[in-house]
Amino acid sequence: MRLKMMLNGADIAQYHLTPLGGNLEKLMTPAPEKKVITNENDSINGVMIVTTPDMARVDKRELLLQFKLNTLSITDLQRELDNLRTVLRNGVIDGGTPTGINELHVPILQKTYRLKFVNFDKYKNFGLDGKATIVIKFLEPDPTQQQM
């Protein structure tokens, strides 16, 4: 079964993308916690840790998601990469204005991730037949903004 994903309201198949293995695990991995606040006081042994459960904060996280890009020729491949870059840079269009934030909805997880496109991290297996493997690097600025 193919992992279904929606990018900014459109099925990713519209962009000739097929998610590859490992994406689900990367999305399900919890975001890291921010550093604990400590007080290095010379008058006491060790350090004082200033923390309570309500002070715990989630840090941003980077996601590297891998896809197969399927087109009919190397020319189509380049055109689709350029189109995909534009779509990812613009993100969701709100009232005619690009927001720069992409919404990646994964139905099987019943979650929508709000992601900022960073770059195409890797290109592999480029062929004259128009097929390639790409890794898209995203930044999730605030993992607490995932929508159910």
XYZ file of C-alpha atoms in Angstrom:
148
model
C 0.000 0.000 0.000
C 1.351 3.434 -0.976
C 1.563 6.042 1.759
C -0.921 8.772 0.851
C 0.101 12.390 1.437
C -1.495 15.712 0.578
C 0.676 18.788 -0.006
C -1.148 22.091 0.418
C -4.464 20.386 -0.301
C -3.345 18.416 -3.386
C -2.376 14.749 -3.605
C 1.426 14.559 -3.991
C 0.880 12.314 -7.026
C -0.140 15.543 -8.798
C 3.536 16.532 -8.531
C 4.634 13.079 -9.786
C 5.896 12.173 -6.293
C 5.733 8.813 -4.559
C 6.780 8.666 -0.891
C 9.551 6.183 -0.167
C 10.203 4.087 2.923
C 11.162 5.798 6.153
C 8.966 8.889 5.753
C 6.290 7.623 8.132
C 8.874 6.881 10.833
C 10.429 10.335 10.434
C 7.060 12.050 10.767
C 6.094 9.954 13.807
C 9.373 10.610 15.661
C 8.654 13.105 18.445
C 10.272 16.526 18.212
C 13.217 17.137 20.545
C 12.815 18.946 23.846
C 14.504 22.298 24.353
C 17.480 22.464 26.695
C 16.818 22.339 30.413
C 17.403 25.603 32.300
C 20.253 25.284 34.772
C 21.869 27.607 37.277
C 25.595 27.130 37.791
C 25.827 28.604 41.281
C 29.291 28.582 42.946
C 27.788 28.451 46.436
C 26.227 24.975 45.937
C 27.463 21.584 44.797
C 26.437 20.563 41.285
C 23.855 22.628 39.426
C 20.302 23.651 40.121
C 17.891 22.494 37.453
C 15.003 24.856 36.984
C 12.236 22.764 35.514
C 8.669 21.697 36.064
C 6.442 19.745 33.688
C 4.654 22.929 32.612
C 8.012 24.507 31.648
C 8.883 21.733 29.161
C 9.106 23.124 25.648
C 9.386 21.444 22.274
C 12.168 22.531 19.916
C 12.005 22.912 16.133
C 12.948 19.884 14.071
C 14.310 19.148 10.635
C 12.673 16.507 8.467
C 14.337 14.862 5.494
C 11.604 13.169 3.461
C 12.464 10.935 0.518
C 10.391 10.652 -2.655
C 10.546 9.050 -6.066
C 9.913 11.573 -8.842
C 8.447 9.896 -11.934
C 8.213 11.699 -15.252
C 8.506 10.622 -18.897
C 11.836 12.234 -19.789
C 14.792 14.128 -18.342
C 13.282 17.363 -19.721
C 10.000 16.693 -17.897
C 11.983 15.815 -14.786
C 13.702 19.205 -14.757
C 10.418 21.014 -15.406
C 8.692 19.153 -12.534
C 11.578 19.890 -10.154
C 11.331 23.599 -10.981
C 7.539 23.507 -10.524
C 7.855 21.614 -7.234
C 10.438 24.116 -5.936
C 8.017 26.975 -6.691
C 5.119 25.186 -4.968
C 7.259 24.424 -1.895
C 8.669 27.963 -1.669
C 5.191 29.499 -1.873
C 3.527 27.123 0.579
C -0.169 27.510 1.296
C -1.806 30.393 -0.540
C -3.864 32.467 1.912
C -6.115 35.080 0.313
C -3.937 35.138 -2.807
C -0.729 35.595 -0.800
C 1.909 32.842 -0.456
C 2.612 32.040 3.199
C 5.878 30.135 2.736
C 4.553 27.410 5.061
C 3.505 24.076 3.537
C 0.812 21.858 4.966
C 1.624 18.175 4.590
C -1.402 16.076 5.495
C -0.892 12.356 6.185
C -4.327 10.678 6.377
C -3.088 7.457 7.998
C -1.733 9.523 10.931
C -4.686 11.918 10.859
C -2.219 14.810 11.135
C -1.258 17.880 9.161
C 2.327 19.076 9.537
C 3.190 22.748 8.988
C 6.593 22.736 7.286
C 8.961 25.332 5.847
C 10.783 24.183 2.698
C 14.563 24.429 3.130
C 15.955 22.791 -0.019
C 16.282 19.667 -2.088
C 18.892 17.909 -0.001
C 19.870 15.062 -2.316
C 19.267 13.924 -5.850
C 19.923 10.272 -6.644
C 19.416 7.864 -9.503
C 18.791 10.536 -12.130
C 18.064 8.780 -15.383
C 17.356 9.772 -18.928
C 14.028 7.975 -18.465
C 12.824 10.848 -16.230
C 12.960 9.061 -12.887
C 14.871 10.224 -9.833
C 15.006 9.900 -6.070
C 14.964 13.204 -4.204
C 15.221 14.128 -0.551
C 13.328 17.246 0.477
C 14.544 19.031 3.585
C 11.871 20.727 5.686
C 11.946 22.670 8.945
C 9.040 22.250 11.340
C 9.282 25.563 13.249
C 6.730 24.636 15.915
C 5.868 20.925 16.174
C 3.040 21.746 18.594
C 1.103 23.225 15.635
C 0.372 19.822 14.101
C -3.331 19.605 13.382
C -5.455 16.522 13.867
